[in-house]
Structure formats: C-alpha cells, structure tokens
Amino acid sequence: MKTIALTEESRKNLLNTLLKRSPNHYGSYEKTVQDIIAQVRKKGDQALFELTKQFDGCDINRQNIRVTAQEMDEAVAAVDPELYAVMERAAANIRIFHEKQKRNSWFESRPDGSILGQKVTPVARSGVYVPGGKAALSSSLLMNVIPARVAGVKKIVLTTPPGKDGKIPAVTLAAARIAGVDEIYKVGGAQAIAAMAFGTESVPKVDKITGPGNIFVALAKKQVFGYVGIDSIAGPSEVLVLADETANPRYVAADLLSQAEHDELASAILITTSEDLARQVEAEIDQFVEKLERKAILEKSLENYGYILLARSMDEAIEAANEIASEHLEILTRNPFEVMTKIENAGAIFLGEYSSEPLGDYYAGPNHILPTNGTARFFSPLSVDDFIKKSSIISYSRSALDAVHEDVEAFAKSEGLTAHANSIHVRFEN
C-alpha cells in the first residue's frame, strides 16, 4: 500500500486513478459486446447455443437450457445442510430489511373535486444475472431476487453460465430455491443479457435486468439499457476505512483485505488522522497477506489501488471520504455515529469495530448491490424501489377544471402549443 499525505493534489490524483477502473473505460470491448448482442437478436437460441459452446465449452440446446425441477432437487440435496440453513437465515434478514422499503399507492381528494395520486406497480418480469465458476455468488443472488420478490414481481428469471459438464453450481441453485426464482437458464456472458433483454425461443424477455458480472456483462447491460431497465453498471469493489487513533489496527487491516481479495482492480483505502495507526495497519497487512489464500490478487490489488491517506484532522478526512464516495465505508472512530452524520456519499456505512464489511455482504439484511466508482454521489443501493413503477393519477371534475382552465391555456400558449390550449378550451367553448 502507498502511504501519502492527504492534500488537494494527492486527493485529485487518487480520484483520477480510481476512475480509471470505471466501466466507462472499457471501450475496447464494446465492439465485441455489440456483435454478441446483434447475434442473439438475429439468431435467438441458435446464437446462445453457439456462443455457449465457444465461451463455456458446453453443449446446450432447447431440451437442456432450462434447469429442471429434478436438477434443483439434486442441487439442494448436494449442499451442506448447515450452509443451506445459513443461507436461509441470511435470506430472512434480507427479506425483513427490504419489507420495510415497500411503498403503497396513494390518492388525495380535494374539496374542488380533483383527485391526485400515485399508483405503485411492480415490474412484471425481472431478470437476474449470476456469474459462474469460481465467481458463483449465491449471496448476490439472494440480494437481487429477494427485493424483487418483496416488490411483487410476478416472474423472476435467472441466467448463469454452465460448467463444461452442463451443470450449474449446486449452491447457486440452492440459493435460487430459497430466494424464490421461477426459471433458471444455463447461459452466461453478454449473450445472457441480450437474451433477457430481447427474448429468444427459450429465454423470455424481461423488463429489468440486475446482477453483477464481468466486463462483457457490464457493457451488455449498458448497451441494452432503454430496451429494458438495469440496476447499474457496476465497477470493481472498493472499501474505505475512516479511522482515528482509537481503531484496532488488526481489524482495519483485515477489513481492507476483505475487499482487496475480490480482484486486481479492487481498491482498499484507509484515511486516518493517526500516523501510528497507519504504520501498525501496514505491518498487519503484510502479515495477513503472507497467509491468506488469494495472496497474488491481494498483492496486485494493494499495489495498484491500496492507499493510506494521512489527514490533518477528522473534518479533512470526512471531506475526502465524501469526495471519494466509496461503495463501502467503515467508520472506526471514537464516536462513529457522530462522524456518520457528516457523511453524504457512500453506498453502505458500517459503524464501529464489530460492523465489518462482510457482515453486509452476506447476512445483516441491507443490500450489497451498491454504487461503485464514486456513483454513490447520485446512486443508491439496490432496493425494492428498483422493481416498481410509479404512475401519476390525475382526475379533475368540471368545476375543478373551470377554476384553472384559463391558467392552463395561458401557459400552453406561452410555449406556442396552441393545440394544448385548445384541448382545454373546447371543454368551455359553449
């Protein structure tokens, strides 16, 4: 990790470095993704089968592309019962948290005879993407599917790449059963996103696509946006720890590494007012890296995007944290709740030394699908709101319209839209 003083220049340089990881810089892959999407739109299932053979080394067809009930049963039976129980408890926490986000339609009647309101309707079909292989993330499956189910989505479709044996990891299928997925298809990559966006003979078209994936999946979601809704274009994972001299250096080091192990592009940043803490954290990191399994990834991640920033005051540290707008923000200070009130930009905020970031990844309940690459300045975590639509309701009586029709006509005429004005005027011309 690089230890540097927090200055205006170092902060600017850091932000520029972090932004290089943004999916907006994946331009060299865009043509490949465009071609894949075009193939799926033109050839449907045939393209899915050919691309799956090419990228995953697996033969799929219309008879085996969809996961069967028997495959689901076999997968659940193959999963360690204790792990299955853990996933069930995590799912319950996620469901309870998201139930509190539910919105209701509302209507307001006024004395003049007008009625205004908002009708809340869930999207009809939601598509979820889950990466395959070593990156099979059953926790992300729960985080994507459960809010959709709580929102009232009628049909939830999941796509995930098969292994060369044509199978989906058992833990993925087990999580899908716990979460309540309706249909699962053995297809991955950009071709899976295209299939859900436009539909094929086997894979149904959906209204919204959510879920993490590699560069090709991220760019595919970007390119189909507008045909369907998406959650976000997710970048590499990131954690920022805000700490003072009271923080436990061993805890800080462990938490930084919990995100650095994701991949070589993950960022792990400590902002602290204590030089002693900074030195101790560096020493702890060196010890941990030597014995953790993903040593090569950790070393590369820390070399490229690992920083310890020394701030002159906590206010300066908070200002930098707000500018970085990290996906995950841990506050390990003497009074974390007080510091939290000054935080404006963060995907998820973890308070105190017993609220380590992985708690949010797996179990606590709040969603771990979070804004990355500084987008926490204007985006929020995935929620029930992502799976609903809001329609405005307007109903005026004749007397209510009579009281305002001249105002509406005048406004329309001021914009040169005389047909708009006429639409109101004809109701009172006699």
CSV table of C-alpha atoms in Angstrom, one decimal:
chain,number,residue,atom,x,y,z
A,1,MET,CA,0.0,0.0,0.0
A,2,LYS,CA,1.1,3.6,-0.6
A,3,THR,CA,1.1,5.9,2.4
A,4,ILE,CA,0.7,9.6,1.4
A,5,ALA,CA,-0.3,12.8,3.0
A,6,LEU,CA,-3.8,13.9,2.2
A,7,THR,CA,-3.6,17.1,0.2
A,8,GLU,CA,-5.6,18.7,-2.5
A,9,GLU,CA,-3.2,17.4,-5.1
A,10,SER,CA,-3.0,13.8,-3.7
A,11,ARG,CA,-6.8,13.6,-3.4
A,12,LYS,CA,-7.2,14.7,-7.0
A,13,ASN,CA,-4.6,12.2,-8.2
A,14,LEU,CA,-6.3,9.4,-6.2
A,15,LEU,CA,-9.7,10.2,-7.7
A,16,ASN,CA,-8.3,10.1,-11.2
A,17,THR,CA,-6.6,6.8,-10.5
A,18,LEU,CA,-9.8,5.2,-9.1
A,19,LEU,CA,-11.9,6.5,-12.0
A,20,LYS,CA,-9.6,4.6,-14.5
A,21,ARG,CA,-11.4,1.4,-13.2
A,22,SER,CA,-14.8,2.7,-14.3
A,23,PRO,CA,-16.7,0.6,-16.9
A,24,ASN,CA,-16.8,3.8,-18.9
A,25,HIS,CA,-13.1,3.0,-19.8
A,26,TYR,CA,-14.0,-0.5,-21.2
A,27,GLY,CA,-14.3,0.9,-24.7
A,28,SER,CA,-12.0,-1.7,-26.3
A,29,TYR,CA,-14.6,-4.4,-25.5
A,30,GLU,CA,-17.7,-2.6,-26.8
A,31,LYS,CA,-17.5,-3.8,-30.4
A,32,THR,CA,-17.3,-7.4,-29.2
A,33,VAL,CA,-20.3,-7.0,-27.0
A,34,GLN,CA,-22.2,-5.2,-29.8
A,35,ASP,CA,-21.6,-8.2,-32.1
A,36,ILE,CA,-22.7,-10.7,-29.4
A,37,ILE,CA,-26.0,-8.8,-28.8
A,38,ALA,CA,-26.6,-8.5,-32.6
A,39,GLN,CA,-26.1,-12.3,-33.0
A,40,VAL,CA,-28.6,-13.0,-30.2
A,41,ARG,CA,-31.2,-10.6,-31.6
A,42,LYS,CA,-30.9,-12.1,-35.1
A,43,LYS,CA,-30.5,-15.8,-34.4
A,44,GLY,CA,-32.1,-16.2,-31.0
A,45,ASP,CA,-31.5,-19.6,-29.4
A,46,GLN,CA,-29.1,-20.7,-32.1
A,47,ALA,CA,-26.7,-17.8,-31.1
A,48,LEU,CA,-27.0,-18.8,-27.5
A,49,PHE,CA,-26.0,-22.4,-28.2
A,50,GLU,CA,-23.1,-21.4,-30.4
A,51,LEU,CA,-21.8,-18.8,-28.0
A,52,THR,CA,-22.1,-21.1,-25.0
A,53,LYS,CA,-20.1,-23.7,-26.9
A,54,GLN,CA,-17.5,-21.1,-27.8
A,55,PHE,CA,-17.1,-19.4,-24.4
A,56,ASP,CA,-18.1,-22.1,-21.9
A,57,GLY,CA,-17.2,-25.2,-23.7
A,58,CYS,CA,-20.6,-26.6,-23.1
A,59,ASP,CA,-23.3,-28.1,-25.4
A,60,ILE,CA,-26.7,-26.7,-24.6
A,61,ASN,CA,-30.0,-27.0,-26.6
A,62,ARG,CA,-33.7,-26.3,-26.2
A,63,GLN,CA,-34.0,-29.6,-24.2
A,64,ASN,CA,-31.4,-28.8,-21.6
A,65,ILE,CA,-31.0,-25.0,-21.5
A,66,ARG,CA,-33.6,-24.6,-18.7
A,67,VAL,CA,-32.8,-26.1,-15.2
A,68,THR,CA,-35.3,-28.8,-14.4
A,69,ALA,CA,-37.1,-29.4,-11.1
A,70,GLN,CA,-35.0,-32.6,-10.8
A,71,GLU,CA,-31.8,-30.6,-11.1
A,72,MET,CA,-33.0,-28.3,-8.4
A,73,ASP,CA,-33.8,-31.1,-6.1
A,74,GLU,CA,-30.4,-32.8,-6.7
A,75,ALA,CA,-28.6,-29.5,-6.1
A,76,VAL,CA,-30.3,-28.8,-2.8
A,77,ALA,CA,-29.6,-32.3,-1.6
A,78,ALA,CA,-25.9,-31.8,-2.5
A,79,VAL,CA,-25.5,-28.7,-0.5
A,80,ASP,CA,-24.2,-28.9,3.1
A,81,PRO,CA,-27.4,-28.7,5.3
A,82,GLU,CA,-25.6,-26.3,7.6
A,83,LEU,CA,-24.7,-24.0,4.8
A,84,TYR,CA,-28.3,-24.2,3.5
A,85,ALA,CA,-29.6,-23.2,6.9
A,86,VAL,CA,-27.1,-20.2,7.0
A,87,MET,CA,-28.4,-19.1,3.6
A,88,GLU,CA,-32.0,-19.4,4.8
A,89,ARG,CA,-31.2,-17.2,7.9
A,90,ALA,CA,-29.4,-14.6,5.7
A,91,ALA,CA,-32.4,-14.6,3.3
A,92,ALA,CA,-34.8,-14.0,6.2
A,93,ASN,CA,-32.7,-11.0,7.3
A,94,ILE,CA,-32.6,-9.6,3.7
A,95,ARG,CA,-36.4,-10.1,3.4
A,96,ILE,CA,-37.2,-8.4,6.7
A,97,PHE,CA,-35.0,-5.4,5.8
A,98,HIS,CA,-36.5,-5.0,2.3
A,99,GLU,CA,-40.1,-5.4,3.6
A,100,LYS,CA,-39.6,-2.0,5.3
A,101,GLN,CA,-38.9,-0.4,1.9
A,102,LYS,CA,-42.3,-1.3,0.4
A,103,ARG,CA,-44.3,1.6,-1.0
A,104,ASN,CA,-48.1,1.9,-1.3
A,105,SER,CA,-50.2,3.7,-3.8
A,106,TRP,CA,-51.8,6.9,-2.5
A,107,PHE,CA,-54.6,9.2,-3.6
A,108,GLU,CA,-55.7,12.7,-2.3
A,109,SER,CA,-59.2,14.1,-2.8
A,110,ARG,CA,-59.5,17.8,-2.8
A,111,PRO,CA,-62.7,19.9,-2.0
A,112,ASP,CA,-62.7,21.3,-5.6
A,113,GLY,CA,-63.5,17.8,-6.9
A,114,SER,CA,-60.0,16.9,-8.1
A,115,ILE,CA,-58.1,13.7,-7.2
A,116,LEU,CA,-54.4,13.4,-7.4
A,117,GLY,CA,-52.3,10.4,-6.6
A,118,GLN,CA,-49.6,7.8,-7.4
A,119,LYS,CA,-50.2,4.2,-8.4
A,120,VAL,CA,-47.4,1.8,-7.5
A,121,THR,CA,-47.0,-1.3,-9.7
A,122,PRO,CA,-44.2,-3.9,-9.7
A,123,VAL,CA,-42.5,-4.7,-12.9
A,124,ALA,CA,-44.0,-7.8,-14.5
A,125,ARG,CA,-40.8,-9.7,-15.2
A,126,SER,CA,-37.3,-9.4,-13.7
A,127,GLY,CA,-34.1,-10.9,-14.9
A,128,VAL,CA,-31.2,-11.7,-12.6
A,129,TYR,CA,-27.6,-12.5,-13.8
A,130,VAL,CA,-25.3,-14.6,-11.6
A,131,PRO,CA,-21.7,-15.2,-12.6
A,132,GLY,CA,-20.5,-18.7,-12.8
A,133,GLY,CA,-17.4,-20.8,-11.9
A,134,LYS,CA,-15.3,-19.6,-9.0
A,135,ALA,CA,-17.2,-16.3,-9.1
A,136,ALA,CA,-20.6,-18.0,-8.4
A,137,LEU,CA,-22.1,-15.6,-5.9
A,138,SER,CA,-25.0,-17.1,-4.1
A,139,SER,CA,-25.1,-14.1,-1.7
A,140,SER,CA,-25.7,-11.7,-4.7
A,141,LEU,CA,-28.4,-14.0,-6.0
A,142,LEU,CA,-30.3,-13.5,-2.7
A,143,MET,CA,-29.6,-9.7,-2.8
A,144,ASN,CA,-31.1,-9.4,-6.3
A,145,VAL,CA,-34.0,-11.8,-6.1
A,146,ILE,CA,-35.5,-11.1,-2.7
A,147,PRO,CA,-36.1,-7.3,-3.2
A,148,ALA,CA,-37.8,-8.2,-6.5
A,149,ARG,CA,-40.0,-10.8,-4.8
A,150,VAL,CA,-40.8,-8.3,-1.9
A,151,ALA,CA,-41.8,-5.7,-4.6
A,152,GLY,CA,-44.3,-8.2,-6.0
A,153,VAL,CA,-42.6,-9.1,-9.3
A,154,LYS,CA,-44.7,-11.9,-10.8
A,155,LYS,CA,-41.9,-13.7,-12.7
A,156,ILE,CA,-38.2,-13.8,-11.9
A,157,VAL,CA,-35.8,-15.3,-14.4
A,158,LEU,CA,-32.2,-16.2,-13.7
A,159,THR,CA,-29.4,-16.7,-16.1
A,160,THR,CA,-26.0,-18.1,-15.2
A,161,PRO,CA,-23.2,-19.8,-17.2
A,162,PRO,CA,-22.9,-23.6,-17.1
A,163,GLY,CA,-19.8,-25.5,-16.5
A,164,LYS,CA,-18.3,-27.7,-19.2
A,165,ASP,CA,-20.4,-30.5,-17.8
A,166,GLY,CA,-23.6,-28.6,-18.4
A,167,LYS,CA,-24.3,-28.1,-14.7
A,168,ILE,CA,-24.9,-25.1,-12.5
A,169,PRO,CA,-23.1,-24.9,-9.1
A,170,ALA,CA,-25.3,-26.6,-6.5
A,171,VAL,CA,-25.0,-23.7,-4.1
A,172,THR,CA,-26.4,-21.3,-6.8
A,173,LEU,CA,-29.4,-23.5,-7.4
A,174,ALA,CA,-30.0,-23.9,-3.7
A,175,ALA,CA,-29.9,-20.1,-3.2
A,176,ALA,CA,-32.3,-19.7,-6.1
A,177,ARG,CA,-34.8,-22.0,-4.4
A,178,ILE,CA,-34.5,-20.2,-1.1
A,179,ALA,CA,-35.0,-16.8,-2.8
A,180,GLY,CA,-37.9,-17.9,-5.0
A,181,VAL,CA,-36.6,-17.8,-8.6
A,182,ASP,CA,-39.2,-19.0,-11.1
A,183,GLU,CA,-37.0,-20.0,-14.1
A,184,ILE,CA,-33.2,-20.6,-14.5
A,185,TYR,CA,-31.4,-20.8,-17.8
A,186,LYS,CA,-27.9,-22.1,-18.5
A,187,VAL,CA,-26.4,-19.2,-20.4
A,188,GLY,CA,-23.9,-16.6,-19.3
A,189,GLY,CA,-22.0,-13.5,-20.5
A,190,ALA,CA,-23.2,-10.8,-22.8
A,191,GLN,CA,-25.3,-13.3,-24.6
A,192,ALA,CA,-27.4,-13.9,-21.5
A,193,ILE,CA,-28.0,-10.2,-21.0
A,194,ALA,CA,-29.1,-10.0,-24.7
A,195,ALA,CA,-31.4,-13.0,-24.3
A,196,MET,CA,-33.2,-11.4,-21.3
A,197,ALA,CA,-33.4,-8.0,-23.0
A,198,PHE,CA,-34.8,-9.2,-26.3
A,199,GLY,CA,-36.0,-12.7,-25.7
A,200,THR,CA,-35.3,-15.9,-27.6
A,201,GLU,CA,-37.3,-19.0,-28.4
A,202,SER,CA,-36.3,-20.4,-24.9
A,203,VAL,CA,-35.4,-17.4,-22.7
A,204,PRO,CA,-38.2,-15.0,-22.0
A,205,LYS,CA,-37.8,-11.2,-22.4
A,206,VAL,CA,-37.8,-9.4,-19.1
A,207,ASP,CA,-38.5,-5.8,-18.0
A,208,LYS,CA,-35.5,-5.2,-15.8
A,209,ILE,CA,-32.0,-6.8,-15.5
A,210,THR,CA,-30.0,-6.8,-12.3
A,211,GLY,CA,-26.9,-8.6,-11.0
A,212,PRO,CA,-23.1,-8.4,-11.2
A,213,GLY,CA,-20.8,-9.7,-13.9
A,214,ASN,CA,-17.6,-9.3,-15.8
A,215,ILE,CA,-16.6,-6.6,-18.2
A,216,PHE,CA,-18.7,-8.1,-21.0
A,217,VAL,CA,-21.8,-8.4,-18.8
A,218,ALA,CA,-21.4,-4.8,-17.6
A,219,LEU,CA,-21.1,-3.5,-21.1
A,220,ALA,CA,-24.0,-5.6,-22.3
A,221,LYS,CA,-26.2,-4.2,-19.6
A,222,LYS,CA,-25.1,-0.7,-20.7
A,223,GLN,CA,-26.0,-1.4,-24.3
A,224,VAL,CA,-29.4,-2.9,-23.7
A,225,PHE,CA,-30.5,-0.1,-21.3
A,226,GLY,CA,-33.5,1.6,-22.8
A,227,TYR,CA,-34.9,-1.7,-24.1
A,228,VAL,CA,-35.0,-2.8,-20.5
A,229,GLY,CA,-34.2,-1.3,-17.2
A,230,ILE,CA,-31.0,-2.1,-15.4
A,231,ASP,CA,-29.7,-1.7,-11.8
A,232,SER,CA,-26.3,-0.1,-12.6
A,233,ILE,CA,-23.1,-0.5,-14.4
A,234,ALA,CA,-21.0,-1.9,-11.6
A,235,GLY,CA,-17.3,-1.4,-11.3
A,236,PRO,CA,-14.7,-3.2,-9.2
A,237,SER,CA,-15.3,-3.5,-5.5
A,238,GLU,CA,-14.0,-0.9,-3.0
A,239,VAL,CA,-13.8,-0.2,0.7
A,240,LEU,CA,-12.8,3.0,2.5
A,241,VAL,CA,-12.0,2.9,6.2
A,242,LEU,CA,-12.2,6.1,8.2
A,243,ALA,CA,-10.3,5.7,11.4
A,244,ASP,CA,-8.7,7.6,14.3
A,245,GLU,CA,-6.1,6.6,16.9
A,246,THR,CA,-8.7,4.5,18.8
A,247,ALA,CA,-9.1,2.0,15.9
A,248,ASN,CA,-7.8,-1.5,16.2
A,249,PRO,CA,-5.1,-1.8,13.5
A,250,ARG,CA,-5.6,-5.6,13.1
A,251,TYR,CA,-9.3,-5.1,12.5
A,252,VAL,CA,-8.6,-2.3,10.0
A,253,ALA,CA,-6.1,-4.4,8.1
A,254,ALA,CA,-8.4,-7.4,7.9
A,255,ASP,CA,-11.3,-5.2,6.6
A,256,LEU,CA,-9.2,-3.6,3.9
A,257,LEU,CA,-8.0,-7.0,2.7
A,258,SER,CA,-11.6,-8.3,2.7
A,259,GLN,CA,-12.3,-6.2,-0.4
A,260,ALA,CA,-8.8,-6.3,-1.9
A,261,GLU,CA,-9.1,-10.0,-2.4
A,262,HIS,CA,-12.0,-9.6,-4.9
A,263,ASP,CA,-9.7,-8.9,-7.9
A,264,GLU,CA,-6.7,-6.9,-9.0
A,265,LEU,CA,-8.9,-3.8,-9.7
A,266,ALA,CA,-10.4,-3.7,-6.2
A,267,SER,CA,-9.5,-0.7,-4.1
A,268,ALA,CA,-8.8,-0.6,-0.4
A,269,ILE,CA,-8.3,2.9,1.2
A,270,LEU,CA,-7.6,3.9,4.8
A,271,ILE,CA,-8.0,7.6,5.7
A,272,THR,CA,-6.7,8.3,9.2
A,273,THR,CA,-5.5,11.1,11.4
A,274,SER,CA,-3.1,8.8,13.2
A,275,GLU,CA,0.4,8.1,11.8
A,276,ASP,CA,0.9,5.4,14.5
A,277,LEU,CA,-2.2,3.6,13.3
A,278,ALA,CA,-1.1,3.8,9.7
A,279,ARG,CA,2.2,2.1,10.5
A,280,GLN,CA,0.6,-0.6,12.5
A,281,VAL,CA,-2.0,-1.3,9.8
A,282,GLU,CA,0.7,-1.7,7.2
A,283,ALA,CA,2.5,-4.2,9.4
A,284,GLU,CA,-0.7,-6.2,10.0
A,285,ILE,CA,-1.5,-6.2,6.3
A,286,ASP,CA,2.0,-7.6,5.5
A,287,GLN,CA,1.4,-10.4,8.0
A,288,PHE,CA,-2.1,-11.2,6.7
A,289,VAL,CA,-1.1,-11.3,3.1
A,290,GLU,CA,1.5,-13.9,3.7
A,291,LYS,CA,-1.0,-16.4,5.0
A,292,LEU,CA,-4.2,-15.6,3.0
A,293,GLU,CA,-5.2,-17.8,0.1
A,294,ARG,CA,-5.6,-15.1,-2.6
A,295,LYS,CA,-2.1,-13.7,-2.0
A,296,ALA,CA,-1.3,-12.9,-5.6
A,297,ILE,CA,-4.6,-11.0,-6.1
A,298,LEU,CA,-4.1,-9.2,-2.8
A,299,GLU,CA,-0.6,-8.0,-3.7
A,300,LYS,CA,-1.7,-6.8,-7.1
A,301,SER,CA,-4.7,-5.0,-5.8
A,302,LEU,CA,-2.8,-3.3,-3.0
A,303,GLU,CA,0.0,-2.3,-5.3
A,304,ASN,CA,-2.4,-0.7,-7.8
A,305,TYR,CA,-5.2,0.7,-5.6
A,306,GLY,CA,-4.2,0.4,-2.0
A,307,TYR,CA,-3.8,3.7,-0.2
A,308,ILE,CA,-3.2,5.0,3.3
A,309,LEU,CA,-4.1,8.7,3.4
A,310,LEU,CA,-2.8,10.7,6.4
A,311,ALA,CA,-5.3,13.6,7.2
A,312,ARG,CA,-4.5,16.5,9.4
A,313,SER,CA,-8.0,16.5,11.0
A,314,MET,CA,-11.1,14.3,11.0
A,315,ASP,CA,-13.0,17.0,9.2
A,316,GLU,CA,-10.4,16.8,6.4
A,317,ALA,CA,-10.7,13.0,6.4
A,318,ILE,CA,-14.5,13.2,6.2
A,319,GLU,CA,-14.3,15.7,3.3
A,320,ALA,CA,-12.1,13.3,1.4
A,321,ALA,CA,-14.4,10.4,2.1
A,322,ASN,CA,-17.3,12.3,0.7
A,323,GLU,CA,-15.4,13.1,-2.4
A,324,ILE,CA,-14.3,9.5,-3.0
A,325,ALA,CA,-17.9,8.3,-2.3
A,326,SER,CA,-16.9,4.7,-1.7
A,327,GLU,CA,-19.0,1.6,-2.2
A,328,HIS,CA,-18.3,0.5,1.3
A,329,LEU,CA,-17.4,2.9,4.1
A,330,GLU,CA,-16.3,1.8,7.6
A,331,ILE,CA,-16.1,4.3,10.4
A,332,LEU,CA,-13.8,3.2,13.2
A,333,THR,CA,-13.5,6.3,15.3
A,334,ARG,CA,-14.1,7.3,18.9
A,335,ASN,CA,-17.7,8.3,18.1
A,336,PRO,CA,-18.7,6.7,14.8
A,337,PHE,CA,-22.3,7.8,14.9
A,338,GLU,CA,-21.3,11.4,15.1
A,339,VAL,CA,-18.9,11.0,12.2
A,340,MET,CA,-21.7,9.3,10.2
A,341,THR,CA,-23.9,12.3,10.4
A,342,LYS,CA,-21.4,14.2,8.3
A,343,ILE,CA,-21.1,11.5,5.6
A,344,GLU,CA,-23.1,12.4,2.5
A,345,ASN,CA,-21.7,10.0,-0.1
A,346,ALA,CA,-21.4,6.2,0.5
A,347,GLY,CA,-23.1,3.1,-0.7
A,348,ALA,CA,-23.2,1.4,2.7
A,349,ILE,CA,-21.9,2.7,6.0
A,350,PHE,CA,-20.6,0.4,8.7
A,351,LEU,CA,-20.3,1.8,12.2
A,352,GLY,CA,-17.9,0.6,14.9
A,353,GLU,CA,-15.4,-2.2,15.2
A,354,TYR,CA,-17.9,-5.0,15.2
A,355,SER,CA,-19.6,-4.0,12.0
A,356,SER,CA,-17.1,-5.4,9.5
A,357,GLU,CA,-18.0,-5.0,5.8
A,358,PRO,CA,-18.5,-8.8,5.1
A,359,LEU,CA,-21.4,-8.6,7.6
A,360,GLY,CA,-23.2,-6.5,4.9
A,361,ASP,CA,-22.1,-8.7,2.1
A,362,TYR,CA,-23.7,-11.8,3.5
A,363,TYR,CA,-26.0,-11.5,6.4
A,364,ALA,CA,-27.2,-8.3,8.1
A,365,GLY,CA,-30.0,-7.6,5.6
A,366,PRO,CA,-29.3,-4.3,3.8
A,367,ASN,CA,-28.5,-4.9,0.1
A,368,HIS,CA,-24.9,-5.4,-1.0
A,369,ILE,CA,-25.5,-4.3,-4.6
A,370,LEU,CA,-24.0,-0.9,-4.2
A,371,PRO,CA,-22.9,2.1,-6.3
A,372,THR,CA,-19.2,2.0,-7.2
A,373,ASN,CA,-16.6,4.3,-8.7
A,374,GLY,CA,-17.9,7.4,-7.0
A,375,THR,CA,-21.5,7.0,-8.2
A,376,ALA,CA,-22.7,6.9,-4.5
A,377,ARG,CA,-22.9,10.7,-5.1
A,378,PHE,CA,-26.1,10.1,-7.1
A,379,PHE,CA,-27.0,6.4,-6.9
A,380,SER,CA,-28.4,4.2,-4.1
A,381,PRO,CA,-28.1,0.6,-3.1
A,382,LEU,CA,-30.4,-1.9,-4.9
A,383,SER,CA,-33.8,-1.8,-3.2
A,384,VAL,CA,-37.5,-2.6,-3.6
A,385,ASP,CA,-37.8,0.7,-5.4
A,386,ASP,CA,-35.8,-0.7,-8.3
A,387,PHE,CA,-38.6,-3.2,-9.1
A,388,ILE,CA,-41.6,-0.9,-9.0
A,389,LYS,CA,-43.0,1.7,-11.3
A,390,LYS,CA,-44.9,4.8,-10.2
A,391,SER,CA,-47.8,6.2,-12.3
A,392,SER,CA,-49.2,9.6,-11.6
A,393,ILE,CA,-53.0,9.8,-11.2
A,394,ILE,CA,-54.9,12.9,-12.2
A,395,SER,CA,-58.7,13.3,-12.1
A,396,TYR,CA,-60.5,16.7,-12.3
A,397,SER,CA,-64.2,17.5,-12.1
A,398,ARG,CA,-65.7,20.1,-14.5
A,399,SER,CA,-65.8,22.6,-11.7
A,400,ALA,CA,-62.2,21.9,-10.7
A,401,LEU,CA,-61.0,22.4,-14.3
A,402,ASP,CA,-63.3,25.5,-14.7
A,403,ALA,CA,-61.4,27.2,-11.9
A,404,VAL,CA,-58.0,26.8,-13.6
A,405,HIS,CA,-58.6,26.3,-17.3
A,406,GLU,CA,-57.6,29.9,-18.2
A,407,ASP,CA,-54.3,29.4,-16.4
A,408,VAL,CA,-53.5,26.2,-18.3
A,409,GLU,CA,-54.5,27.7,-21.6
A,410,ALA,CA,-52.3,30.8,-21.0
A,411,PHE,CA,-49.3,28.6,-20.0
A,412,ALA,CA,-49.7,26.5,-23.2
A,413,LYS,CA,-50.0,29.5,-25.5
A,414,SER,CA,-46.8,31.0,-23.9
A,415,GLU,CA,-45.0,27.9,-25.2
A,416,GLY,CA,-46.6,28.2,-28.7
A,417,LEU,CA,-48.5,25.0,-28.2
A,418,THR,CA,-52.0,26.1,-29.3
A,419,ALA,CA,-53.3,22.5,-29.6
A,420,HIS,CA,-52.6,22.0,-26.0
A,421,ALA,CA,-54.5,25.2,-25.1
A,422,ASN,CA,-57.4,24.1,-27.4
A,423,SER,CA,-57.7,20.7,-25.7
A,424,ILE,CA,-58.6,22.6,-22.5
A,425,HIS,CA,-60.6,25.4,-24.3
A,426,VAL,CA,-63.0,23.1,-26.1
A,427,ARG,CA,-64.5,22.0,-22.8
A,428,PHE,CA,-65.7,25.5,-22.1
A,429,GLU,CA,-66.4,27.0,-25.6
A,430,ASN,CA,-70.2,26.9,-25.1
